[in-house]
Tab-separated table of C-alpha atoms in Angstrom:
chain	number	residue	atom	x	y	z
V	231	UNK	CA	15.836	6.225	-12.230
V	232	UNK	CA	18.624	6.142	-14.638
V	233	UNK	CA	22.223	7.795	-15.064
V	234	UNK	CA	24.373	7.481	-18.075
V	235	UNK	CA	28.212	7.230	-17.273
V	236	UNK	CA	31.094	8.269	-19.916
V	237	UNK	CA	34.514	8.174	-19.655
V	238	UNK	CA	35.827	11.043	-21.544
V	239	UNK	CA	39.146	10.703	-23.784
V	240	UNK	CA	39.178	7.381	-24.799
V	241	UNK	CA	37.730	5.067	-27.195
V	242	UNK	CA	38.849	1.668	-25.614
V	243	UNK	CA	36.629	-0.433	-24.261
V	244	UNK	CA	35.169	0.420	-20.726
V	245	UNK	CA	34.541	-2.240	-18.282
V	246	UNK	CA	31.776	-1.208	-15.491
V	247	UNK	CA	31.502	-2.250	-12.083
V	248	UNK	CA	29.382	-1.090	-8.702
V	249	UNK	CA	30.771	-1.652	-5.476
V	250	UNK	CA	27.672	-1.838	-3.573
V	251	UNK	CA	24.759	-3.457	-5.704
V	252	UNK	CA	22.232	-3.104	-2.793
V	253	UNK	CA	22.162	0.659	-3.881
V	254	UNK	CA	23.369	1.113	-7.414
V	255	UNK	CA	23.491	-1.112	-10.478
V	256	UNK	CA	25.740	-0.630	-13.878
V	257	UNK	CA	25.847	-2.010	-16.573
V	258	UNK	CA	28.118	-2.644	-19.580
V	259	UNK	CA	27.114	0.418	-21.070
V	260	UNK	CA	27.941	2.836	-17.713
V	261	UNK	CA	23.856	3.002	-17.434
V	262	UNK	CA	23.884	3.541	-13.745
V	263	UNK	CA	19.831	2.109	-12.013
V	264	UNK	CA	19.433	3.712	-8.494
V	265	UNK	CA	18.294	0.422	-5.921
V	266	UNK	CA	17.221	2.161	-2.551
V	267	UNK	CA	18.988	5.412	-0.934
V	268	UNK	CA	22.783	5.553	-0.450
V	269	UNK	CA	26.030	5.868	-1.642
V	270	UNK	CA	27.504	3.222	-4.102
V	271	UNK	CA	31.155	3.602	-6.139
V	272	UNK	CA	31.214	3.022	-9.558
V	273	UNK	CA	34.269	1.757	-11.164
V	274	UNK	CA	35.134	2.177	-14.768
V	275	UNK	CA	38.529	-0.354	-15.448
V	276	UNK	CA	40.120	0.430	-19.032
V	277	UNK	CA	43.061	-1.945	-19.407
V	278	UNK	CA	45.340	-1.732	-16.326
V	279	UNK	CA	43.432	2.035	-15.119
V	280	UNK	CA	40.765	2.185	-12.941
V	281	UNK	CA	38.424	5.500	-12.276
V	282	UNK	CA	36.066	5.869	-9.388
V	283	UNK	CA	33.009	7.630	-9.477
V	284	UNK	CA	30.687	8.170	-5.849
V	285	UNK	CA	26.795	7.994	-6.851
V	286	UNK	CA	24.359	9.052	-4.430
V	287	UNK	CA	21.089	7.596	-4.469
V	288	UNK	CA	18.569	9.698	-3.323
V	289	UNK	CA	14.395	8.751	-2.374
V	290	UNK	CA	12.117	10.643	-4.640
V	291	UNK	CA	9.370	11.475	-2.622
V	292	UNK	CA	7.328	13.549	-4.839
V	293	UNK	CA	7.211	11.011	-7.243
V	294	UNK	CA	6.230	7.963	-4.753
V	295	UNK	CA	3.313	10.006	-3.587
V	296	UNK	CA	2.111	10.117	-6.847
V	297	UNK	CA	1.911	6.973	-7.084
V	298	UNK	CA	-0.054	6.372	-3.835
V	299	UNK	CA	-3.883	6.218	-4.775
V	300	UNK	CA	-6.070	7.964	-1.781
V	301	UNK	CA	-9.543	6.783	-1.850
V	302	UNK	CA	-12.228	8.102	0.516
V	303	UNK	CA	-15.202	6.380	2.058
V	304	UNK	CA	-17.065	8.942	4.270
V	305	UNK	CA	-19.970	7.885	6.001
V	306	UNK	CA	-23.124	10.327	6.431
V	307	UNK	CA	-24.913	8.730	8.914
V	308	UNK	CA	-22.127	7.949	11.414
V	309	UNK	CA	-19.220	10.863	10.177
V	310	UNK	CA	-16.948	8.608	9.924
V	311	UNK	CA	-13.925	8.702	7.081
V	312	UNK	CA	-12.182	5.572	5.836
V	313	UNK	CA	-9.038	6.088	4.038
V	314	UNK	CA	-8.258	3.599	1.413
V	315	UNK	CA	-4.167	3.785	0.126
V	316	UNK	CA	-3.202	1.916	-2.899
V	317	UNK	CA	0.250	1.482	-3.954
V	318	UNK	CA	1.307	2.126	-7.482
V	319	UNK	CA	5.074	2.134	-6.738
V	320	UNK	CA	6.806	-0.961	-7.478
V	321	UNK	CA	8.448	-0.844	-3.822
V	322	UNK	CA	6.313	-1.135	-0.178
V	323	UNK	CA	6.213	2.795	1.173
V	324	UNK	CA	5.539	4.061	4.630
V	325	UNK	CA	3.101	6.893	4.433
V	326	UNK	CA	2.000	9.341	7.154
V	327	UNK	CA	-0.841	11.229	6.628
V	328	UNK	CA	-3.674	13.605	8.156
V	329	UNK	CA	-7.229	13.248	8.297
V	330	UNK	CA	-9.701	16.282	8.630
V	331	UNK	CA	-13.030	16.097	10.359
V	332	UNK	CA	-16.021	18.225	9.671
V	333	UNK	CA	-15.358	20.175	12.677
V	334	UNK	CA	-12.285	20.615	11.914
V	335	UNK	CA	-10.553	18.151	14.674
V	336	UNK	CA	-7.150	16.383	12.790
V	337	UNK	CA	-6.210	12.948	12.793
V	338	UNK	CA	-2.325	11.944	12.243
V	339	UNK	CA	-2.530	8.661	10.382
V	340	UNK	CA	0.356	6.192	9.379
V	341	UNK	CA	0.421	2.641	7.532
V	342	UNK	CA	2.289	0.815	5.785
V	343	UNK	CA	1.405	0.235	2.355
V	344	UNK	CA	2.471	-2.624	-0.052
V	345	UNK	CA	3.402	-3.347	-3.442
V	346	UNK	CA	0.504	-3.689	-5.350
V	347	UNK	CA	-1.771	-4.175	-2.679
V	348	UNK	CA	-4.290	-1.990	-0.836
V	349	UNK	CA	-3.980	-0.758	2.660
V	350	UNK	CA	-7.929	0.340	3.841
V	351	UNK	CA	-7.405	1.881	7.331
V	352	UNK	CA	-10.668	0.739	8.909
V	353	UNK	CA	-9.595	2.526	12.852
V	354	UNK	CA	-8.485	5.878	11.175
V	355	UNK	CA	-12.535	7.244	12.654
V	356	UNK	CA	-12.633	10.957	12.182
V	357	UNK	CA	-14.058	12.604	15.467
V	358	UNK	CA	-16.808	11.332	17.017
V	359	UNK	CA	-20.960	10.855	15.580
V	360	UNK	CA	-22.051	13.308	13.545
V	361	UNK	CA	-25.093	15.109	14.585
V	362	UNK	CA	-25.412	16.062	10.467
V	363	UNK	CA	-26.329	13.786	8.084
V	364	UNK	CA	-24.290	15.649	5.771
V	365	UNK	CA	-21.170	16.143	7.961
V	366	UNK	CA	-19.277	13.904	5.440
V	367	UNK	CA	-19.345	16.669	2.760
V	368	UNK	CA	-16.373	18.271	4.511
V	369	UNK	CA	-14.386	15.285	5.444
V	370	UNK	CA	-10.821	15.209	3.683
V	371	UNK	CA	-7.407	13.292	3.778
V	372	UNK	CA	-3.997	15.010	3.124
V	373	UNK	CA	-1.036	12.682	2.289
V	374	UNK	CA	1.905	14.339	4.075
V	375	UNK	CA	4.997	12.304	3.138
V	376	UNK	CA	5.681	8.815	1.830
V	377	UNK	CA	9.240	7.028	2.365
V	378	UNK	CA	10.474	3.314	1.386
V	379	UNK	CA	10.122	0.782	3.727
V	380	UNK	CA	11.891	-2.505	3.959
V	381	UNK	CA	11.005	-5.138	1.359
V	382	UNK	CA	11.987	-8.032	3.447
V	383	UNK	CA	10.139	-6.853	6.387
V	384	UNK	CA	8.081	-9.977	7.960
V	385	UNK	CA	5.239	-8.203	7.561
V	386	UNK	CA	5.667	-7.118	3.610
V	387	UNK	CA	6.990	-10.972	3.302
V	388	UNK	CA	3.518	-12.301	4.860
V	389	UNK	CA	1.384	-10.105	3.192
V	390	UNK	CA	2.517	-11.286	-0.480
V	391	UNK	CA	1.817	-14.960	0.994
V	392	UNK	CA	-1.607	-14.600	1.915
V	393	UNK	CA	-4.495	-14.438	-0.889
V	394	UNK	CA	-8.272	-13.393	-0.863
V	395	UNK	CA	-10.674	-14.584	-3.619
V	396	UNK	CA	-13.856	-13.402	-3.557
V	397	UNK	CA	-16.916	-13.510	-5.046
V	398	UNK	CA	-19.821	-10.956	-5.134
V	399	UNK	CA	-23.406	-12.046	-5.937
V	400	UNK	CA	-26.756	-10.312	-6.060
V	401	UNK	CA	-28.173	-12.878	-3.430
V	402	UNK	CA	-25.341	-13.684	-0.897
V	403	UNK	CA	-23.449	-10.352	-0.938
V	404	UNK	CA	-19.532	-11.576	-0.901
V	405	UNK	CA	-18.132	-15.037	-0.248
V	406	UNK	CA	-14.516	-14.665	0.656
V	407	UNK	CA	-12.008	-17.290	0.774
V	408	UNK	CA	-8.665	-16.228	2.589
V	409	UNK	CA	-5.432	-18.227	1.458
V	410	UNK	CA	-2.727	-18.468	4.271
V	411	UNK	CA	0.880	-19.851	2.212
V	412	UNK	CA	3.216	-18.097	4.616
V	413	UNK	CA	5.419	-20.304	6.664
V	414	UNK	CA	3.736	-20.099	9.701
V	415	UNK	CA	0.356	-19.114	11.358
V	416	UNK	CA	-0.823	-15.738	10.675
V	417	UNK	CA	-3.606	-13.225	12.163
V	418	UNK	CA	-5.206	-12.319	8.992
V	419	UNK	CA	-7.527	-8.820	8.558
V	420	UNK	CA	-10.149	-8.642	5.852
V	421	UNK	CA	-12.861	-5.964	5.658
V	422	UNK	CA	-15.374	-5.999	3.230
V	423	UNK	CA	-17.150	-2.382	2.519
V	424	UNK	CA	-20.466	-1.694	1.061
V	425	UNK	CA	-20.652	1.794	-1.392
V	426	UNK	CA	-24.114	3.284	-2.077
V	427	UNK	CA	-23.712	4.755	-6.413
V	428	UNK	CA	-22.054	8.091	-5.181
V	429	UNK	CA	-18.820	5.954	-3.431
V	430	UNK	CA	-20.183	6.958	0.000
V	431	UNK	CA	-19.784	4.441	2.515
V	432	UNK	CA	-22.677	2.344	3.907
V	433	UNK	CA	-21.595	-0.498	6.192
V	434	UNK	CA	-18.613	-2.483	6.627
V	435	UNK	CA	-18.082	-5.616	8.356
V	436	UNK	CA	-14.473	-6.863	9.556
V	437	UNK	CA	-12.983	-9.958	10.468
V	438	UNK	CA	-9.481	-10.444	12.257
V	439	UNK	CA	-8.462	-14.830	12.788
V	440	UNK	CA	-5.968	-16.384	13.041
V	441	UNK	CA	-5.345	-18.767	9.494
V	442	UNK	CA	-3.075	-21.424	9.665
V	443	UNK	CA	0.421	-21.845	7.781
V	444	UNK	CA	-1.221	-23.741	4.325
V	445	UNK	CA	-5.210	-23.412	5.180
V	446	UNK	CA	-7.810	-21.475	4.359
V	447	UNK	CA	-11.025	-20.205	5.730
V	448	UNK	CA	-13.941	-18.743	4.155
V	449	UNK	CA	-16.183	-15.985	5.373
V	450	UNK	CA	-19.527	-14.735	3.793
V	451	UNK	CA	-20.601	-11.056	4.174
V	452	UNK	CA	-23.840	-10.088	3.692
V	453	UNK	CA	-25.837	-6.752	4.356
V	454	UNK	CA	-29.431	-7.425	5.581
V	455	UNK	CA	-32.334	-5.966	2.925
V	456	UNK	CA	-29.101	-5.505	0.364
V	457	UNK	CA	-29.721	-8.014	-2.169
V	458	UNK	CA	-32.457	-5.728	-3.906
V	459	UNK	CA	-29.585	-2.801	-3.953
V	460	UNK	CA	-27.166	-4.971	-5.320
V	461	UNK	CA	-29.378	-6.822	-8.394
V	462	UNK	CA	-30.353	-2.339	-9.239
V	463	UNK	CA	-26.609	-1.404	-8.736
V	464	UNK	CA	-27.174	1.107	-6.492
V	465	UNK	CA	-24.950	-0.742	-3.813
V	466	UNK	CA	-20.989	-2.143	-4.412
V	467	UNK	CA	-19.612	-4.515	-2.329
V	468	UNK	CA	-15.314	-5.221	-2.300
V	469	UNK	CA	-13.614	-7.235	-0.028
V	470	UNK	CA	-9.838	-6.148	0.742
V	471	UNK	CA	-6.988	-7.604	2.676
V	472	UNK	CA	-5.869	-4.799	5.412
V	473	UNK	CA	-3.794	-6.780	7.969
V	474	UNK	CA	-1.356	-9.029	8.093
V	475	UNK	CA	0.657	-10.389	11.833
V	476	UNK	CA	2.476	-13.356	13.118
C-alpha cells in the first residue's frame, strides 16, 4: 500500500528520504510504499530545513487472507480432508488454520505457505475412518489468521530453488522430474493426487528423498486400472511440491 506525503506552505522543491528502507520506501514525489511492519522516518529536506514524519507500517491481514486460495480434497471412502493453500500474495505468509471433521472433532493446522507456490498439507487427516461413505459431505476448513513470514528464511530460499516438471498422460499417469538448484542437498516432498470429476479425492501417492545440490530425479505415479479414467476424463491427476528441508 501507498501514502502520499505533502509538505504544506511551500512551493520549493522537496527532497524525500526514508530512514529505514527495510520498512518504508519514498520517493521523489513523497509517495510513501509500506515494505514489511514497523516504524520508518520520513524526511522531507527543503533547502537548509528538514521535517520528520514517523510512518507506521502495519500487516493487513484481511487482505492477505484473501489472497490465500483454500482448496479441499475430501475423501469418501477413507474421511479424510486434504487442505490445499495457494498463495496469491506477492510475500511467503504463515497461516494457521482449523479443520472440521464430520463428527465434529477439530484439527488446528499451520504451514507455511510461499510465494506463488502451493502448500498441499498431505498429514492434516481429519479424525479417524469413516464408517460413511458420505462422511466427506460435512468436512470443512476455516482459515483463522495469516501473518508474513520471513522471505529469506532457508526454507522460503530452498523452495524457490527446487523445480517439478511434470507430465500427465492417459497411459502412464504422471512422470515427474524434480530439479534440486539449491546450494546444497535437500529432502524434497512431492505428492501427486488423483480427483474423480466432482474434485473429490481418490488416491494420492507421496514421495519424500533426499535430491542432491544440482541433480535431479524422476518419479512416475501411476494409479492401477486408471488409465481408462483418465483417456474419459473422469479422473485428474497434479503433481505438487509440498516440502522442502536441508
Amino acid at each position: 500500500q501507498t501514502k502520499q506525503l505533502s509538505v504544506a506552505g511551500t512551493i520549493a522543491t522537496v527532497q524525500w528520504e526514508s530512514r529505514k528502507k527495510s520498512v518504508a520506501t519514498v520517493d521523489q514525489d513523497g509517495v510513501v510504499t509500506g515494505v514489511e511492519e514497523g516504524t520508518a522516518v520520513i524526511v522531507a529536506k527543503i533547502g537548509n530545513y528538514k521535517l520528520y514524519c514517523d510512518v507506521t507500517v502495519e500487516f493487513d491481514q484481511e487482505a492477505a487472507k484473501d489472497n490465500i486460495e483454500v482448496k479441499l480434497y475430501p475423501s469418501g471412502d477413507t474421511g479424510e480432508l486434504y487442505v490445499e493453500l495457494i498463495n496469491h500474495n506477492d510475500f511467503p505468509v504463515e497461516i494457521n488454520g482449523t479443520g472440521k471433521y464430520y463428527d465434529d472433532h477439530d484439527r488446528s493446522i499451520e504451514a507455511l505457505c510461499y510465494t506463488g507456490y502451493t502448500t498441499l498439507i498431505p498429514e492434516c487427516t481429519i479424525g479417524t475412518v469413516c464408517e460413511s461413505s458420505n462422511a466427506f459431505y460435512s468436512c470443512s476448513f476455516e482459515l483463522l489468521w495469516v501473518r508474513r513470514a520471513d522471505e529469506s528464511d532457508d526454507e522460503a530460499v530452498a523452495m524457490k530453488n527446487v523445480t517439478v516438471e511434470s507430465a500427465v498422460s492417459t497411459q502412464n499417469g504422471a512422470i515427474s522430474v524434480i530439479r534440486n538448484n539449491y546450494d546444497e542437498d535437500l529432502w524434497i516432498g512431492v505428492i501427486c493426487t488423483w480427483c474423480d470429476k466432482d474434485g473429490n479425492l481418490v488416491r494420492y501417492e507421496t514421495v519424500n528423498e533426499e535430491v542432491g545440490y544440482g541433480h535431479s530425479k524422476e518419479y512416475s505415479f501411476t494409479y492401477p486400472g486408471g488409465q481408462e479414467e483418465l483417456a474419459s476424463g473422469n479422473l485428474t491427476c497434479k503433481v505438487m511440491l509440498c516440502s522442502v528441508r536441508g
